[in-house]
PDB file of C-alpha atoms in Angstrom:
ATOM      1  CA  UNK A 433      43.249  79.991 -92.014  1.00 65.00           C
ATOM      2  CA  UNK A 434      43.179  76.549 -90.960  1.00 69.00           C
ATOM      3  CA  UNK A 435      40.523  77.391 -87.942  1.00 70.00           C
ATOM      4  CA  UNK A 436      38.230  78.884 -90.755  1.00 68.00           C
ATOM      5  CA  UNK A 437      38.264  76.228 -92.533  1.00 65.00           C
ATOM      6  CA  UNK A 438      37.509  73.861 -89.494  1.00 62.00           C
ATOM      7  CA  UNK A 439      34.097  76.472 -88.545  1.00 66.00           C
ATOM      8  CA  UNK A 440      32.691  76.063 -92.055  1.00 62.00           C
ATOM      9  CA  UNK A 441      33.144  72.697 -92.013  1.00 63.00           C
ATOM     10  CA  UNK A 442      31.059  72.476 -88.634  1.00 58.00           C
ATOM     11  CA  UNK A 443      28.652  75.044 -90.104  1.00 60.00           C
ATOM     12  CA  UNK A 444      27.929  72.556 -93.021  1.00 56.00           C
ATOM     13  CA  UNK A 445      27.757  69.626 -90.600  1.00 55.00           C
ATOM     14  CA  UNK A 446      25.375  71.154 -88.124  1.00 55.00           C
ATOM     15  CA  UNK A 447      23.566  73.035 -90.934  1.00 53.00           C
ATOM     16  CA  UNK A 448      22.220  69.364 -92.243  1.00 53.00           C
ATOM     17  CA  UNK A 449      21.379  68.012 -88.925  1.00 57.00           C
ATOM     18  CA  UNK A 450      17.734  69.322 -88.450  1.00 66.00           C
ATOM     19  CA  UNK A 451      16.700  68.724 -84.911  1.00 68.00           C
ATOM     20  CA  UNK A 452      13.887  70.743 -83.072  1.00 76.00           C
ATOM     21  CA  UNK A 453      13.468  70.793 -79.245  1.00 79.00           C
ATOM     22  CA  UNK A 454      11.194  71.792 -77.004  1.00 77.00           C
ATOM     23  CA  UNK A 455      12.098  71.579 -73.241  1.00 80.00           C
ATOM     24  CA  UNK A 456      10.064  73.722 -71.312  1.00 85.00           C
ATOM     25  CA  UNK A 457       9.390  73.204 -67.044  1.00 86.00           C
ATOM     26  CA  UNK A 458       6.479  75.731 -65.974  1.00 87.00           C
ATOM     27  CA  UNK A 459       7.034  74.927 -62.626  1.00 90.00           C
ATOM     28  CA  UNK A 460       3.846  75.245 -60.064  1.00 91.00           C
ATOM     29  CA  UNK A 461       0.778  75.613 -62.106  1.00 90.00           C
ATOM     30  CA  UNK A 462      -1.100  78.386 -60.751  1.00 91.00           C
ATOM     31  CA  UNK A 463      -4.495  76.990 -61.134  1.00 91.00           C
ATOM     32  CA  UNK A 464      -6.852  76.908 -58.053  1.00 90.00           C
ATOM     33  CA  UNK A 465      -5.627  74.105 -55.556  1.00 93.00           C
ATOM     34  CA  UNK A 466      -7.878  70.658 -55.553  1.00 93.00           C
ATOM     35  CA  UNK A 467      -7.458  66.992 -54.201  1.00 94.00           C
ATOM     36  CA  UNK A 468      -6.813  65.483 -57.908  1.00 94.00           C
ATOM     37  CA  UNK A 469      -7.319  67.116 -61.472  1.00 95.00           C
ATOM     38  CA  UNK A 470      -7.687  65.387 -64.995  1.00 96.00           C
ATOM     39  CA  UNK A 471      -4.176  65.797 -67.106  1.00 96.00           C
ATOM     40  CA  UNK A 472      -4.710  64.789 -70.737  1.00 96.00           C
ATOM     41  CA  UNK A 473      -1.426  63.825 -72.857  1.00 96.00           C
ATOM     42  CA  UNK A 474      -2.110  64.086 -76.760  1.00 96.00           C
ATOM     43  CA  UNK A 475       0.632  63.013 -79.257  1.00 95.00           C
ATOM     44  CA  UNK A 476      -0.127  62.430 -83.118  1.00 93.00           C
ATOM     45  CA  UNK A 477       2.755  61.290 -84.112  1.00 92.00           C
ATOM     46  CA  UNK A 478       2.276  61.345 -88.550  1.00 90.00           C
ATOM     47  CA  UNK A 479       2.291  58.116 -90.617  1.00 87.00           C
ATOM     48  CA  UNK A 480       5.676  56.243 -91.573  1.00 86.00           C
ATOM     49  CA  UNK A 481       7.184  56.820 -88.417  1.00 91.00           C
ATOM     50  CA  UNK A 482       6.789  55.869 -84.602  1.00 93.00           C
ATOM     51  CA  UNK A 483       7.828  57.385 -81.339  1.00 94.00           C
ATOM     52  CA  UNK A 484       8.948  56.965 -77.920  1.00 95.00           C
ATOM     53  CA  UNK A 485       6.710  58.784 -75.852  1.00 95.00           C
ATOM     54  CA  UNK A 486       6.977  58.702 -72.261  1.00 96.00           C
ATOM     55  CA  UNK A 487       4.293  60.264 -69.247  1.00 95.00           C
ATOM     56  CA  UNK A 488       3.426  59.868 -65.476  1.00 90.00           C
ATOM     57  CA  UNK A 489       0.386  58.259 -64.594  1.00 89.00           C
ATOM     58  CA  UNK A 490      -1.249  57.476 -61.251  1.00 87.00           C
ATOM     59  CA  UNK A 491       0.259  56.916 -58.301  1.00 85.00           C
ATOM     60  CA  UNK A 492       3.431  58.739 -59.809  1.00 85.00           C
ATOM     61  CA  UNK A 493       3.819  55.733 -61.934  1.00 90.00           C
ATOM     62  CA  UNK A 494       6.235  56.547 -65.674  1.00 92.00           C
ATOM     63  CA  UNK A 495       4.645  54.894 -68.635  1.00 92.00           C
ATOM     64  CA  UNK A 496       6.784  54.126 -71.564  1.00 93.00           C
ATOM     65  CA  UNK A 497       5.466  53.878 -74.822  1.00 90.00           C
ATOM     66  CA  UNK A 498       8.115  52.684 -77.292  1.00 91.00           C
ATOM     67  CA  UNK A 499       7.871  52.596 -81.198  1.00 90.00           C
ATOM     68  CA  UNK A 500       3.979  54.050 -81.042  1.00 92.00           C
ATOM     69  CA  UNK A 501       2.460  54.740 -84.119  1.00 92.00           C
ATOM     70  CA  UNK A 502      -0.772  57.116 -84.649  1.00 92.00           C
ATOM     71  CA  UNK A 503      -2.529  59.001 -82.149  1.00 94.00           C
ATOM     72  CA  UNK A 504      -2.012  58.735 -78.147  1.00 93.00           C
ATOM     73  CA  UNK A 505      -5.007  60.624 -76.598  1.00 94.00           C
ATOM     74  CA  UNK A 506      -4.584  59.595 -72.248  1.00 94.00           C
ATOM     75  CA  UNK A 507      -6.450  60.606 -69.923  1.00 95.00           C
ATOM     76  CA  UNK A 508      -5.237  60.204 -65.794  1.00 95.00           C
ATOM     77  CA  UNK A 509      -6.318  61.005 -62.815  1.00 95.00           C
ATOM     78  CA  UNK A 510      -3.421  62.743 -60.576  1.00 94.00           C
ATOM     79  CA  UNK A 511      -3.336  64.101 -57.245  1.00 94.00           C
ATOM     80  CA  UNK A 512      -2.408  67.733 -56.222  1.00 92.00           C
ATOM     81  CA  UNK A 513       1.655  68.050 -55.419  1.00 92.00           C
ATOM     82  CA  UNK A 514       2.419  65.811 -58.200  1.00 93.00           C
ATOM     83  CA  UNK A 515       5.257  66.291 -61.020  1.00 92.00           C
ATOM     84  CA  UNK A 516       3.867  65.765 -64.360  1.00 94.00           C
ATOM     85  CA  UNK A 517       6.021  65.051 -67.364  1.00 94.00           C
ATOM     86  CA  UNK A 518       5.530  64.530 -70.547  1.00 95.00           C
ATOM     87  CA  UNK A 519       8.095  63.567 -73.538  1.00 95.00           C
ATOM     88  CA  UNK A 520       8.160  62.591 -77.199  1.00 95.00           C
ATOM     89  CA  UNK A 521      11.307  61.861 -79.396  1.00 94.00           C
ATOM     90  CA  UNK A 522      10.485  60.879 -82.961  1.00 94.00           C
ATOM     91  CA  UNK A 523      12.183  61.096 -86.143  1.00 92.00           C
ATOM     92  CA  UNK A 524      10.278  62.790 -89.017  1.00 88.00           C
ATOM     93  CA  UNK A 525       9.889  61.538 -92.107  1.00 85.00           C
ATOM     94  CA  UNK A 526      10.888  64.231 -94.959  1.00 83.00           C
ATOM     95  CA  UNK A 527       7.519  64.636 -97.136  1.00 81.00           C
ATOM     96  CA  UNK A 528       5.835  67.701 -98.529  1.00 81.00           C
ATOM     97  CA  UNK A 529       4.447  69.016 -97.316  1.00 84.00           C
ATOM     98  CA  UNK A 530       6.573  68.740 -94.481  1.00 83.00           C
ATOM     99  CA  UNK A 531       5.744  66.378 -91.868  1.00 87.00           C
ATOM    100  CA  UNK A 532       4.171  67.608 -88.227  1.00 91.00           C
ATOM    101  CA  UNK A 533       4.509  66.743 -84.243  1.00 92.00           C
ATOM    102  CA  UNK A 534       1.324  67.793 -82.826  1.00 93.00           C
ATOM    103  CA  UNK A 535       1.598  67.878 -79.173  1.00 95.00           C
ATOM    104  CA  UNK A 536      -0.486  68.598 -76.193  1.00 93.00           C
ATOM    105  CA  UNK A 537      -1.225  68.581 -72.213  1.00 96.00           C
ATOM    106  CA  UNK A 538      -4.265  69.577 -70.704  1.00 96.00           C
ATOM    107  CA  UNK A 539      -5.108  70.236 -66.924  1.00 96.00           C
ATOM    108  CA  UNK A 540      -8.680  69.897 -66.191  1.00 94.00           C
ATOM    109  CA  UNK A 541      -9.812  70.918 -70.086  1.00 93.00           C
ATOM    110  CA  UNK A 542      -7.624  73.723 -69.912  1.00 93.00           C
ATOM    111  CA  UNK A 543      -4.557  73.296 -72.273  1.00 93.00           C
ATOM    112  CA  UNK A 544      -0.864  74.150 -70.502  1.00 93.00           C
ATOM    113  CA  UNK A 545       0.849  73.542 -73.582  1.00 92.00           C
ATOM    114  CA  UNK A 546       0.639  72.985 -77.265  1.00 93.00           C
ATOM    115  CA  UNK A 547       3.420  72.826 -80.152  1.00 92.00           C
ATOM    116  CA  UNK A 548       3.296  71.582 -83.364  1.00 91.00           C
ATOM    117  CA  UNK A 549       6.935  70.507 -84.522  1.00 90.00           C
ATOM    118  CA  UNK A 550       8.814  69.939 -87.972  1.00 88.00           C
ATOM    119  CA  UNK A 551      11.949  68.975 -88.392  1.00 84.00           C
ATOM    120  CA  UNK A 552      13.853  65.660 -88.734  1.00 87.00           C
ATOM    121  CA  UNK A 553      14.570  65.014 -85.270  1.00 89.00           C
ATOM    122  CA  UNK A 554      11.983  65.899 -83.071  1.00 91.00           C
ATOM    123  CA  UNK A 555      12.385  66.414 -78.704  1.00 92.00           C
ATOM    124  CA  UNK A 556       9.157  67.495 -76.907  1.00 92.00           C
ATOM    125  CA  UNK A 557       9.562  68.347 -72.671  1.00 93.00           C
ATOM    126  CA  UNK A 558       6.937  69.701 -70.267  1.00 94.00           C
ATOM    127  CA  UNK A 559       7.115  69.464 -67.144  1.00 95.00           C
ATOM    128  CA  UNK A 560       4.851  70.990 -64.049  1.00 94.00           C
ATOM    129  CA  UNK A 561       3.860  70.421 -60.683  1.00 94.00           C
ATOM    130  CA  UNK A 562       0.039  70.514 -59.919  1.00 93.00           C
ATOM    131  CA  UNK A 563      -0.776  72.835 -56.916  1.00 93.00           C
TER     132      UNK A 563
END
């Protein structure tokens, strides 16, 4: 009885933490093979609340953007071979309607991946490697 009582207890716990993730690694893009290609990273990240968003730039340099606020629309230049990543980790605000991560990443105009996200805790991953 007493173990029953311990698994509802975690049920209620985990049942009020609201977290979404996304974590996904595509691995080699299979788009045609060129010297460099244009990634675009797009975050709106809603009003009342910022985020730490974090991407790789040129010359495999990692950008970190801490406590942004708005909308982050980059644009890099990257060559082939490269890993890409791209992360966000924001808390939501609770609103209603509900309150939305809009996420995405483009390869030369062509979008890999877009999410939008609710939740209270929010965790966006992508990772690929350019051909």
């Amino acid at each position: 009885m007493k173990k029953y009582f311990y698994l509802f207890i975690l049920a209620i716990v985990s049942s009020s933490c609201n977290y979404t993730i996304y974590d996904m690694n595509r691995g080699e893009l299979k788009i045609a093979r060129k010297d460099t290609y244009q990634v675009e990273y797009m975050a709106d990240v809603p009003a009342g609340t910022t985020a730490t968003i974090t991407y790789r730039g040129e010359n495999n340099v990692k950008y970190i953007e801490e406590a942004y606020k708005g909308k982050l629309d980059k644009i890099v230049t990257l060559p082939s071979g490269q890993n890409v990543k791209f992360t966000v980790d924001v808390k939501l605000p609770k609103t209603t309607p509900a309150s939305k991560l809009t996420t995405f990443v483009k390869v030369d105009g062509e979008i890999m991946s877009e999410q939008i996200q609710t939740g209270k805790n929010v965790k966006y991953r992508f990772e690929f490697k350019l051909p």
